[in-house]
Amino acid sequence: MLGPRLKELRGKRSQEEIAEKIGISRARLSHYENERSQPDHELLTKLADFYEVGIDYLLGRTDKKEPTESKIIKHKDDDKEIEEMLNDPELKMWHKELKGTPEEIREEALNFLRYLKDQERGRKPGDKQK
Amino acid sequence: MLGPRLKELRGKRSQEEIAEKIGISRARLSHYENERSQPDHELLTKLADFYEVGIDYLLGRTDKKEPTESKIIKHKDDDKEIEEMLNDPELKMWHKELKGTPEEIREEALNFLRYLKDQERGRKPGDKQK
DNA sequence: TAACTAAGAAATTCTTAGCCC
DNA sequence: GGGCTAAGAATTTCTTAGTTA
């Protein structure tokens, strides 16, 4: 998925032009565009910076270019889960309770919940007593 | 930057638990968390899916988690609260954790959370029972 | 000129096993 | 249990040089 995106973003400019601006050889850029190899994280970031898109877009995880608005490509299940959340009054209560609560405490509470569930299950997978 | 993010998202769960769910060895996950190696694009996507954040966040290109914001955000009736809920990846985690859990346990966990908050606050009962 | 690729050297990853707390 | 790491095999990347259109 990265390949086509890179090609699309380059438009009609030459590989050489982009490669030079980014500081890599043109063969290397060609490899990326043809998916013969994968850029490491540093270069991935550089490419995203250069083309001004989100990495999620580069990797085809979203169709939105903006980094801050990338959305995961999931299917119908997604809507279902969201609807479920919106229709759950108790979750709203949790949300109110959690909002503005220190990370430390949220984590501890989550841990406790998981502990309770493990107990319930009768099994003892993660006996994380605190 | 990936390392700290992965650790943060894992919370207090064990590497083994996550590694298994994602389908990799725990040494491998450890390497990622300690930045001894970089996951390839496929696994990067898998991690982002699993933790429900953007890849840009994983790689530290942004501080926004970029949750899986839904396409139905334009739901008629409401306010900021709902958008806030939908854009809170941690709340989704709570939702997953709470869904299908017996009322008894949910209540106990909620009480525990409130207890922790009261403790933290030093002195302020905030006794909002439902 | 522009893009692509073969080939091998160079670098990285990944697994296993063991170590430490 | 939970996490980290050494070592080397396995895999991937990257450069150069050459090919194709």
PDB file of C-alpha atoms (C1' of nucleotides) in Angstrom:
ATOM      1  CA  MET A   1       0.000   0.000   0.000  1.00  0.00           C
ATOM      2  CA  LEU A   2       2.867   2.348   0.630  1.00  0.00           C
ATOM      3  CA  GLY A   3       4.067   2.155  -2.959  1.00  0.00           C
ATOM      4  CA  PRO A   4       0.984   3.515  -4.704  1.00  0.00           C
ATOM      5  CA  ARG A   5       0.616   6.231  -2.131  1.00  0.00           C
ATOM      6  CA  LEU A   6       4.156   7.416  -2.690  1.00  0.00           C
ATOM      7  CA  LYS A   7       3.678   7.457  -6.409  1.00  0.00           C
ATOM      8  CA  GLU A   8       0.457   9.337  -6.117  1.00  0.00           C
ATOM      9  CA  LEU A   9       1.968  11.931  -3.831  1.00  0.00           C
ATOM     10  CA  ARG A  10       4.995  12.441  -6.014  1.00  0.00           C
ATOM     11  CA  GLY A  11       2.775  13.303  -8.914  1.00  0.00           C
ATOM     12  CA  LYS A  12       4.737  14.279 -11.964  1.00  0.00           C
ATOM     13  CA  ARG A  13       7.911  15.198 -10.243  1.00  0.00           C
ATOM     14  CA  SER A  14      10.870  12.929 -10.836  1.00  0.00           C
ATOM     15  CA  GLN A  15      12.101  10.362  -8.356  1.00  0.00           C
ATOM     16  CA  GLU A  16      15.438  12.083  -8.441  1.00  0.00           C
ATOM     17  CA  GLU A  17      13.992  15.362  -7.279  1.00  0.00           C
ATOM     18  CA  ILE A  18      12.214  13.823  -4.336  1.00  0.00           C
ATOM     19  CA  ALA A  19      15.040  11.499  -3.472  1.00  0.00           C
ATOM     20  CA  GLU A  20      17.476  14.335  -3.293  1.00  0.00           C
ATOM     21  CA  LYS A  21      15.224  16.504  -1.201  1.00  0.00           C
ATOM     22  CA  ILE A  22      14.727  13.690   1.207  1.00  0.00           C
ATOM     23  CA  GLY A  23      18.313  12.689   1.185  1.00  0.00           C
ATOM     24  CA  ILE A  24      18.262   9.196  -0.257  1.00  0.00           C
ATOM     25  CA  SER A  25      19.372   7.580  -3.493  1.00  0.00           C
ATOM     26  CA  ARG A  26      16.888   7.320  -6.303  1.00  0.00           C
ATOM     27  CA  ALA A  27      17.141   3.555  -6.426  1.00  0.00           C
ATOM     28  CA  ARG A  28      16.053   3.505  -2.867  1.00  0.00           C
ATOM     29  CA  LEU A  29      13.012   5.622  -3.513  1.00  0.00           C
ATOM     30  CA  SER A  30      12.184   3.390  -6.427  1.00  0.00           C
ATOM     31  CA  HIS A  31      12.329   0.395  -4.146  1.00  0.00           C
ATOM     32  CA  TYR A  32       9.844   1.966  -1.827  1.00  0.00           C
ATOM     33  CA  GLU A  33       7.509   2.970  -4.597  1.00  0.00           C
ATOM     34  CA  ASN A  34       7.595  -0.530  -5.966  1.00  0.00           C
ATOM     35  CA  GLU A  35       7.472  -2.140  -2.577  1.00  0.00           C
ATOM     36  CA  ARG A  36      10.723  -3.961  -2.883  1.00  0.00           C
ATOM     37  CA  SER A  37      11.655  -2.759   0.553  1.00  0.00           C
ATOM     38  CA  GLN A  38      10.183  -0.850   3.454  1.00  0.00           C
ATOM     39  CA  PRO A  39      11.519   2.418   4.813  1.00  0.00           C
ATOM     40  CA  ASP A  40      12.362   2.331   8.488  1.00  0.00           C
ATOM     41  CA  HIS A  41      10.475   4.447  10.953  1.00  0.00           C
ATOM     42  CA  GLU A  42      12.709   7.439  10.643  1.00  0.00           C
ATOM     43  CA  LEU A  43      12.342   7.654   6.913  1.00  0.00           C
ATOM     44  CA  LEU A  44       8.667   6.896   7.156  1.00  0.00           C
ATOM     45  CA  THR A  45       8.323   9.964   9.302  1.00  0.00           C
ATOM     46  CA  LYS A  46      10.425  11.967   6.915  1.00  0.00           C
ATOM     47  CA  LEU A  47       8.258  10.967   4.000  1.00  0.00           C
ATOM     48  CA  ALA A  48       5.110  11.839   5.891  1.00  0.00           C
ATOM     49  CA  ASP A  49       6.601  15.199   6.786  1.00  0.00           C
ATOM     50  CA  PHE A  50       7.668  15.863   3.264  1.00  0.00           C
ATOM     51  CA  TYR A  51       4.360  15.008   1.693  1.00  0.00           C
ATOM     52  CA  GLU A  52       2.449  16.415   4.619  1.00  0.00           C
ATOM     53  CA  VAL A  53       0.234  13.450   5.257  1.00  0.00           C
ATOM     54  CA  GLY A  54      -0.280  11.052   8.086  1.00  0.00           C
ATOM     55  CA  ILE A  55       1.679   7.845   8.307  1.00  0.00           C
ATOM     56  CA  ASP A  56      -1.593   5.995   8.588  1.00  0.00           C
ATOM     57  CA  TYR A  57      -2.378   7.345   5.167  1.00  0.00           C
ATOM     58  CA  LEU A  58       0.976   6.347   3.741  1.00  0.00           C
ATOM     59  CA  LEU A  59       0.499   2.808   4.934  1.00  0.00           C
ATOM     60  CA  GLY A  60      -3.066   2.657   3.703  1.00  0.00           C
ATOM     61  CA  ARG A  61      -4.606   2.375   7.096  1.00  0.00           C
ATOM     62  CA  THR A  62      -6.825   5.342   6.400  1.00  0.00           C
ATOM     63  CA  ASP A  63      -7.990   7.279   3.397  1.00  0.00           C
ATOM     64  CA  LYS A  64      -7.760  10.606   5.101  1.00  0.00           C
ATOM     65  CA  LYS A  65      -4.553  12.411   4.484  1.00  0.00           C
ATOM     66  CA  GLU A  66      -4.522  14.473   7.624  1.00  0.00           C
ATOM     67  CA  PRO A  67      -2.504  13.015  10.406  1.00  0.00           C
ATOM     68  CA  THR A  68      -4.873  14.205  13.066  1.00  0.00           C
ATOM     69  CA  GLU A  69      -7.948  12.796  11.493  1.00  0.00           C
ATOM     70  CA  SER A  70      -6.896   9.385  10.441  1.00  0.00           C
ATOM     71  CA  LYS A  71      -9.463   6.757  10.943  1.00  0.00           C
ATOM     72  CA  ILE A  72      -8.992   3.096  11.043  1.00  0.00           C
ATOM     73  CA  ILE A  73     -10.409   1.181   8.184  1.00  0.00           C
ATOM     74  CA  LYS A  74     -12.734  -1.173   9.795  1.00  0.00           C
ATOM     75  CA  HIS A  75     -15.938  -2.464   8.489  1.00  0.00           C
ATOM     76  CA  LYS A  76     -19.459  -2.658   9.678  1.00  0.00           C
ATOM     77  CA  ASP A  77     -18.523  -3.864  13.112  1.00  0.00           C
ATOM     78  CA  ASP A  78     -17.301  -0.421  13.884  1.00  0.00           C
ATOM     79  CA  ASP A  79     -20.656   1.259  13.691  1.00  0.00           C
ATOM     80  CA  LYS A  80     -22.112  -1.412  15.800  1.00  0.00           C
ATOM     81  CA  GLU A  81     -19.670  -0.915  18.576  1.00  0.00           C
ATOM     82  CA  ILE A  82     -20.101   2.818  18.554  1.00  0.00           C
ATOM     83  CA  GLU A  83     -23.815   2.550  18.658  1.00  0.00           C
ATOM     84  CA  GLU A  84     -23.410   0.206  21.523  1.00  0.00           C
ATOM     85  CA  MET A  85     -21.301   2.715  23.373  1.00  0.00           C
ATOM     86  CA  LEU A  86     -23.677   5.560  22.744  1.00  0.00           C
ATOM     87  CA  ASN A  87     -26.601   3.577  23.988  1.00  0.00           C
ATOM     88  CA  ASP A  88     -24.941   2.479  27.163  1.00  0.00           C
ATOM     89  CA  PRO A  89     -25.927   4.831  29.965  1.00  0.00           C
ATOM     90  CA  GLU A  90     -23.587   3.169  32.364  1.00  0.00           C
ATOM     91  CA  LEU A  91     -20.646   3.852  30.115  1.00  0.00           C
ATOM     92  CA  LYS A  92     -21.489   7.518  30.208  1.00  0.00           C
ATOM     93  CA  MET A  93     -21.283   7.327  33.942  1.00  0.00           C
ATOM     94  CA  TRP A  94     -17.877   5.743  33.721  1.00  0.00           C
ATOM     95  CA  HIS A  95     -16.807   8.410  31.339  1.00  0.00           C
ATOM     96  CA  LYS A  96     -17.809  11.148  33.719  1.00  0.00           C
ATOM     97  CA  GLU A  97     -16.065   9.383  36.510  1.00  0.00           C
ATOM     98  CA  LEU A  98     -12.870   8.834  34.555  1.00  0.00           C
ATOM     99  CA  LYS A  99     -12.612  12.201  32.931  1.00  0.00           C
ATOM    100  CA  GLY A 100     -10.087  14.340  34.700  1.00  0.00           C
ATOM    101  CA  THR A 101      -8.937  11.507  36.893  1.00  0.00           C
ATOM    102  CA  PRO A 102      -5.185  10.992  37.142  1.00  0.00           C
ATOM    103  CA  GLU A 103      -3.742   8.335  34.915  1.00  0.00           C
ATOM    104  CA  GLU A 104      -2.361   6.557  37.912  1.00  0.00           C
ATOM    105  CA  ILE A 105      -5.772   6.046  39.382  1.00  0.00           C
ATOM    106  CA  ARG A 106      -7.441   5.095  36.133  1.00  0.00           C
ATOM    107  CA  GLU A 107      -4.835   2.476  35.620  1.00  0.00           C
ATOM    108  CA  GLU A 108      -5.217   1.071  39.067  1.00  0.00           C
ATOM    109  CA  ALA A 109      -8.966   0.894  38.720  1.00  0.00           C
ATOM    110  CA  LEU A 110      -8.706  -0.815  35.358  1.00  0.00           C
ATOM    111  CA  ASN A 111      -6.332  -3.263  36.841  1.00  0.00           C
ATOM    112  CA  PHE A 112      -8.700  -3.977  39.646  1.00  0.00           C
ATOM    113  CA  LEU A 113     -11.544  -4.556  37.235  1.00  0.00           C
ATOM    114  CA  ARG A 114      -9.454  -7.037  35.312  1.00  0.00           C
ATOM    115  CA  TYR A 115      -8.533  -8.728  38.513  1.00  0.00           C
ATOM    116  CA  LEU A 116     -12.157  -9.108  39.507  1.00  0.00           C
ATOM    117  CA  LYS A 117     -12.993 -10.563  36.147  1.00  0.00           C
ATOM    118  CA  ASP A 118     -10.218 -13.076  36.407  1.00  0.00           C
ATOM    119  CA  GLN A 119     -11.453 -14.127  39.804  1.00  0.00           C
ATOM    120  CA  GLU A 120     -14.969 -14.428  38.475  1.00  0.00           C
ATOM    121  CA  ARG A 121     -13.835 -16.617  35.704  1.00  0.00           C
ATOM    122  CA  GLY A 122     -12.787 -19.107  38.323  1.00  0.00           C
ATOM    123  CA  ARG A 123      -9.483 -19.405  36.643  1.00  0.00           C
ATOM    124  CA  LYS A 124      -6.276 -17.745  37.630  1.00  0.00           C
ATOM    125  CA  PRO A 125      -4.558 -16.501  34.504  1.00  0.00           C
ATOM    126  CA  GLY A 126      -3.230 -13.260  35.845  1.00  0.00           C
ATOM    127  CA  ASP A 127      -3.215 -13.352  39.573  1.00  0.00           C
ATOM    128  CA  LYS A 128      -2.147  -9.794  39.884  1.00  0.00           C
ATOM    129  CA  GLN A 129      -2.695  -9.130  43.483  1.00  0.00           C
ATOM    130  CA  LYS A 130      -1.648  -5.659  44.439  1.00  0.00           C
TER     131      LYS A 130
ATOM    132  CA  MET B   1       9.643   6.968  20.501  1.00  0.00           C
ATOM    133  CA  LEU B   2       7.808   3.801  19.656  1.00  0.00           C
ATOM    134  CA  GLY B   3       9.085   2.025  22.733  1.00  0.00           C
ATOM    135  CA  PRO B   4       7.635   4.316  25.378  1.00  0.00           C
ATOM    136  CA  ARG B   5       4.355   4.498  23.545  1.00  0.00           C
ATOM    137  CA  LEU B   6       4.039   0.745  23.454  1.00  0.00           C
ATOM    138  CA  LYS B   7       4.814   0.490  27.134  1.00  0.00           C
ATOM    139  CA  GLU B   8       2.305   3.154  27.961  1.00  0.00           C
ATOM    140  CA  LEU B   9      -0.418   1.503  25.939  1.00  0.00           C
ATOM    141  CA  ARG B  10       0.252  -1.900  27.408  1.00  0.00           C
ATOM    142  CA  GLY B  11      -0.302  -0.518  30.869  1.00  0.00           C
ATOM    143  CA  LYS B  12       0.084  -3.167  33.483  1.00  0.00           C
ATOM    144  CA  ARG B  13      -0.728  -6.082  31.320  1.00  0.00           C
ATOM    145  CA  SER B  14       2.105  -8.493  30.694  1.00  0.00           C
ATOM    146  CA  GLN B  15       4.171  -8.594  27.541  1.00  0.00           C
ATOM    147  CA  GLU B  16       3.201 -12.188  27.193  1.00  0.00           C
ATOM    148  CA  GLU B  17      -0.487 -11.394  27.084  1.00  0.00           C
ATOM    149  CA  ILE B  18      -0.091  -8.791  24.390  1.00  0.00           C
ATOM    150  CA  ALA B  19       2.480 -10.744  22.437  1.00  0.00           C
ATOM    151  CA  GLU B  20       0.217 -13.725  22.266  1.00  0.00           C
ATOM    152  CA  LYS B  21      -2.796 -11.735  21.212  1.00  0.00           C
ATOM    153  CA  ILE B  22      -0.790 -10.138  18.459  1.00  0.00           C
ATOM    154  CA  GLY B  23       0.887 -13.330  17.457  1.00  0.00           C
ATOM    155  CA  ILE B  24       4.539 -12.664  18.164  1.00  0.00           C
ATOM    156  CA  SER B  25       7.073 -13.909  20.687  1.00  0.00           C
ATOM    157  CA  ARG B  26       7.473 -11.984  23.863  1.00  0.00           C
ATOM    158  CA  ALA B  27      11.148 -11.335  23.226  1.00  0.00           C
ATOM    159  CA  ARG B  28      10.130  -9.643  20.063  1.00  0.00           C
ATOM    160  CA  LEU B  29       7.675  -7.392  21.802  1.00  0.00           C
ATOM    161  CA  SER B  30      10.339  -6.610  24.353  1.00  0.00           C
ATOM    162  CA  HIS B  31      12.672  -5.587  21.558  1.00  0.00           C
ATOM    163  CA  TYR B  32      10.123  -3.183  20.229  1.00  0.00           C
ATOM    164  CA  GLU B  33       9.377  -1.728  23.612  1.00  0.00           C
ATOM    165  CA  ASN B  34      13.058  -1.205  24.231  1.00  0.00           C
ATOM    166  CA  GLU B  35      13.744  -0.080  20.709  1.00  0.00           C
ATOM    167  CA  ARG B  36      16.200  -2.776  19.876  1.00  0.00           C
ATOM    168  CA  SER B  37      14.397  -3.325  16.616  1.00  0.00           C
ATOM    169  CA  GLN B  38      11.602  -1.849  14.584  1.00  0.00           C
ATOM    170  CA  PRO B  39       8.439  -3.656  13.607  1.00  0.00           C
ATOM    171  CA  ASP B  40       7.802  -3.746   9.893  1.00  0.00           C
ATOM    172  CA  HIS B  41       4.809  -2.020   8.403  1.00  0.00           C
ATOM    173  CA  GLU B  42       2.504  -4.931   8.756  1.00  0.00           C
ATOM    174  CA  LEU B  43       3.130  -5.334  12.429  1.00  0.00           C
ATOM    175  CA  LEU B  44       3.063  -1.605  12.927  1.00  0.00           C
ATOM    176  CA  THR B  45      -0.449  -1.624  11.570  1.00  0.00           C
ATOM    177  CA  LYS B  46      -1.352  -4.554  13.725  1.00  0.00           C
ATOM    178  CA  LEU B  47      -0.123  -2.791  16.831  1.00  0.00           C
ATOM    179  CA  ALA B  48      -2.034   0.338  15.949  1.00  0.00           C
ATOM    180  CA  ASP B  49      -5.143  -1.722  15.392  1.00  0.00           C
ATOM    181  CA  PHE B  50      -4.717  -3.552  18.620  1.00  0.00           C
ATOM    182  CA  TYR B  51      -4.174  -0.488  20.726  1.00  0.00           C
ATOM    183  CA  GLU B  52      -6.567   1.528  18.640  1.00  0.00           C
ATOM    184  CA  VAL B  53      -4.347   4.489  18.051  1.00  0.00           C
ATOM    185  CA  GLY B  54      -2.830   6.111  15.003  1.00  0.00           C
ATOM    186  CA  ILE B  55       0.535   5.055  13.703  1.00  0.00           C
ATOM    187  CA  ASP B  56       1.618   8.666  13.863  1.00  0.00           C
ATOM    188  CA  TYR B  57       1.007   8.440  17.557  1.00  0.00           C
ATOM    189  CA  LEU B  58       2.910   5.209  17.918  1.00  0.00           C
ATOM    190  CA  LEU B  59       5.907   6.732  16.228  1.00  0.00           C
ATOM    191  CA  GLY B  60       5.670   9.914  18.221  1.00  0.00           C
ATOM    192  CA  ARG B  61       4.876  12.120  15.287  1.00  0.00           C
ATOM    193  CA  THR B  62       1.852  13.437  17.092  1.00  0.00           C
ATOM    194  CA  ASP B  63       0.586  13.440  20.636  1.00  0.00           C
ATOM    195  CA  LYS B  64      -2.958  12.850  19.612  1.00  0.00           C
ATOM    196  CA  LYS B  65      -3.959   9.274  19.880  1.00  0.00           C
ATOM    197  CA  GLU B  66      -6.216   9.588  16.891  1.00  0.00           C
ATOM    198  CA  PRO B  67      -8.701   7.043  17.902  1.00  0.00           C
ATOM    199  CA  THR B  68     -10.946   5.276  15.508  1.00  0.00           C
ATOM    200  CA  GLU B  69     -13.229   8.210  15.209  1.00  0.00           C
ATOM    201  CA  SER B  70     -16.403   7.101  13.629  1.00  0.00           C
ATOM    202  CA  LYS B  71     -18.050   8.077  10.457  1.00  0.00           C
ATOM    203  CA  ILE B  72     -21.326   8.633  12.178  1.00  0.00           C
ATOM    204  CA  ILE B  73     -20.147  11.434  14.378  1.00  0.00           C
ATOM    205  CA  LYS B  74     -22.798  13.659  12.937  1.00  0.00           C
ATOM    206  CA  HIS B  75     -25.395  11.917  14.982  1.00  0.00           C
ATOM    207  CA  LYS B  76     -28.177  14.353  15.414  1.00  0.00           C
ATOM    208  CA  ASP B  77     -28.819  15.144  18.947  1.00  0.00           C
ATOM    209  CA  ASP B  78     -25.735  15.900  20.812  1.00  0.00           C
ATOM    210  CA  ASP B  79     -23.027  17.769  22.217  1.00  0.00           C
ATOM    211  CA  LYS B  80     -19.416  17.627  22.858  1.00  0.00           C
ATOM    212  CA  GLU B  81     -19.742  14.914  25.405  1.00  0.00           C
ATOM    213  CA  ILE B  82     -20.440  12.278  22.824  1.00  0.00           C
ATOM    214  CA  GLU B  83     -17.682  13.320  20.539  1.00  0.00           C
ATOM    215  CA  GLU B  84     -15.424  13.299  23.507  1.00  0.00           C
ATOM    216  CA  MET B  85     -16.438   9.780  24.325  1.00  0.00           C
ATOM    217  CA  LEU B  86     -15.958   8.546  20.821  1.00  0.00           C
ATOM    218  CA  ASN B  87     -12.549  10.069  20.590  1.00  0.00           C
ATOM    219  CA  ASP B  88     -11.294   8.647  23.828  1.00  0.00           C
ATOM    220  CA  PRO B  89      -9.378   5.455  23.109  1.00  0.00           C
ATOM    221  CA  GLU B  90      -9.117   4.622  26.750  1.00  0.00           C
ATOM    222  CA  LEU B  91     -12.847   4.727  27.175  1.00  0.00           C
ATOM    223  CA  LYS B  92     -13.148   2.217  24.405  1.00  0.00           C
ATOM    224  CA  MET B  93     -10.859   0.008  26.352  1.00  0.00           C
ATOM    225  CA  TRP B  94     -13.093   0.336  29.364  1.00  0.00           C
ATOM    226  CA  HIS B  95     -16.085  -0.422  27.243  1.00  0.00           C
ATOM    227  CA  LYS B  96     -14.526  -3.596  25.967  1.00  0.00           C
ATOM    228  CA  GLU B  97     -13.623  -4.565  29.447  1.00  0.00           C
ATOM    229  CA  LEU B  98     -17.045  -3.828  30.886  1.00  0.00           C
ATOM    230  CA  LYS B  99     -19.127  -5.295  28.144  1.00  0.00           C
ATOM    231  CA  GLY B 100     -20.472  -8.640  29.200  1.00  0.00           C
ATOM    232  CA  THR B 101     -19.201  -8.295  32.722  1.00  0.00           C
ATOM    233  CA  PRO B 102     -21.662  -9.061  35.533  1.00  0.00           C
ATOM    234  CA  GLU B 103     -23.331  -6.086  37.139  1.00  0.00           C
ATOM    235  CA  GLU B 104     -21.949  -7.110  40.475  1.00  0.00           C
ATOM    236  CA  ILE B 105     -18.407  -6.742  39.292  1.00  0.00           C
ATOM    237  CA  ARG B 106     -18.983  -3.553  37.412  1.00  0.00           C
ATOM    238  CA  GLU B 107     -20.423  -2.013  40.514  1.00  0.00           C
ATOM    239  CA  GLU B 108     -17.571  -3.146  42.665  1.00  0.00           C
ATOM    240  CA  ALA B 109     -15.059  -1.746  40.246  1.00  0.00           C
ATOM    241  CA  LEU B 110     -16.891   1.550  40.046  1.00  0.00           C
ATOM    242  CA  ASN B 111     -16.935   1.780  43.805  1.00  0.00           C
ATOM    243  CA  PHE B 112     -13.255   1.092  43.891  1.00  0.00           C
ATOM    244  CA  LEU B 113     -12.589   3.831  41.381  1.00  0.00           C
ATOM    245  CA  ARG B 114     -14.600   6.289  43.440  1.00  0.00           C
ATOM    246  CA  TYR B 115     -12.770   5.211  46.516  1.00  0.00           C
ATOM    247  CA  LEU B 116      -9.421   5.830  44.879  1.00  0.00           C
ATOM    248  CA  LYS B 117     -10.507   9.247  43.762  1.00  0.00           C
ATOM    249  CA  ASP B 118     -11.658  10.154  47.233  1.00  0.00           C
ATOM    250  CA  GLN B 119      -8.382   9.031  48.646  1.00  0.00           C
ATOM    251  CA  GLU B 120      -6.523  11.094  46.126  1.00  0.00           C
ATOM    252  CA  ARG B 121      -8.608  14.109  46.841  1.00  0.00           C
ATOM    253  CA  GLY B 122      -7.582  13.866  50.451  1.00  0.00           C
ATOM    254  CA  ARG B 123     -10.873  14.944  51.825  1.00  0.00           C
ATOM    255  CA  LYS B 124     -13.950  15.086  49.744  1.00  0.00           C
ATOM    256  CA  PRO B 125     -16.597  12.389  49.831  1.00  0.00           C
ATOM    257  CA  GLY B 126     -18.303  13.096  46.514  1.00  0.00           C
ATOM    258  CA  ASP B 127     -20.834  10.512  47.355  1.00  0.00           C
ATOM    259  CA  LYS B 128     -22.770  10.271  44.154  1.00  0.00           C
ATOM    260  CA  GLN B 129     -24.363   6.927  44.279  1.00  0.00           C
ATOM    261  CA  LYS B 130     -26.528   6.273  41.309  1.00  0.00           C
TER     262      LYS B 130
ATOM    263  C1'  DT C   1      16.185  11.578 -19.154  1.00  0.00           C
ATOM    264  C1'  DA C   2      13.527   8.735 -16.120  1.00  0.00           C
ATOM    265  C1'  DA C   3      12.508   4.549 -13.965  1.00  0.00           C
ATOM    266  C1'  DC C   4      13.544   0.024 -12.767  1.00  0.00           C
ATOM    267  C1'  DT C   5      16.372  -4.060 -11.303  1.00  0.00           C
ATOM    268  C1'  DA C   6      20.409  -7.805 -10.429  1.00  0.00           C
ATOM    269  C1'  DA C   7      23.604  -8.878  -7.282  1.00  0.00           C
ATOM    270  C1'  DG C   8      26.081  -9.007  -3.401  1.00  0.00           C
ATOM    271  C1'  DA C   9      27.706  -6.512   0.680  1.00  0.00           C
ATOM    272  C1'  DA C  10      25.965  -4.552   4.701  1.00  0.00           C
ATOM    273  C1'  DA C  11      22.802  -3.992   8.112  1.00  0.00           C
ATOM    274  C1'  DT C  12      18.799  -5.393  10.677  1.00  0.00           C
ATOM    275  C1'  DT C  13      15.646  -8.549  12.608  1.00  0.00           C
ATOM    276  C1'  DC C  14      14.137 -12.547  15.121  1.00  0.00           C
ATOM    277  C1'  DT C  15      14.452 -16.779  17.657  1.00  0.00           C
ATOM    278  C1'  DT C  16      16.184 -19.460  21.307  1.00  0.00           C
ATOM    279  C1'  DA C  17      17.967 -19.870  25.493  1.00  0.00           C
ATOM    280  C1'  DG C  18      19.416 -18.115  29.471  1.00  0.00           C
ATOM    281  C1'  DC C  19      19.753 -14.493  33.038  1.00  0.00           C
ATOM    282  C1'  DC C  20      18.058 -11.244  36.502  1.00  0.00           C
ATOM    283  C1'  DC C  21      14.615  -9.344  39.649  1.00  0.00           C
TER     284       DC C  21
ATOM    285  C1'  DG D   1       5.959 -14.815  36.911  1.00  0.00           C
ATOM    286  C1'  DG D   2       7.670 -10.967  34.168  1.00  0.00           C
ATOM    287  C1'  DG D   3      11.044  -8.676  31.658  1.00  0.00           C
ATOM    288  C1'  DC D   4      15.590  -8.164  29.490  1.00  0.00           C
ATOM    289  C1'  DT D   5      19.495  -9.614  26.544  1.00  0.00           C
ATOM    290  C1'  DA D   6      23.542 -12.459  23.937  1.00  0.00           C
ATOM    291  C1'  DA D   7      24.422 -14.718  19.977  1.00  0.00           C
ATOM    292  C1'  DG D   8      24.044 -16.185  15.655  1.00  0.00           C
ATOM    293  C1'  DA D   9      21.034 -17.601  11.938  1.00  0.00           C
ATOM    294  C1'  DA D  10      17.792 -15.737   8.895  1.00  0.00           C
ATOM    295  C1'  DT D  11      16.036 -12.105   6.530  1.00  0.00           C
ATOM    296  C1'  DT D  12      15.907  -7.560   4.680  1.00  0.00           C
ATOM    297  C1'  DT D  13      17.898  -3.439   3.050  1.00  0.00           C
ATOM    298  C1'  DC D  14      20.832  -0.569   0.258  1.00  0.00           C
ATOM    299  C1'  DT D  15      24.326   0.661  -3.045  1.00  0.00           C
ATOM    300  C1'  DT D  16      26.378   0.327  -7.437  1.00  0.00           C
ATOM    301  C1'  DA D  17      26.172  -0.536 -11.923  1.00  0.00           C
ATOM    302  C1'  DG D  18      23.740  -1.737 -15.673  1.00  0.00           C
ATOM    303  C1'  DT D  19      19.213  -2.241 -18.360  1.00  0.00           C
ATOM    304  C1'  DT D  20      15.119  -0.685 -20.451  1.00  0.00           C
ATOM    305  C1'  DA D  21      12.026   2.657 -22.661  1.00  0.00           C
TER     306       DA D  21
END
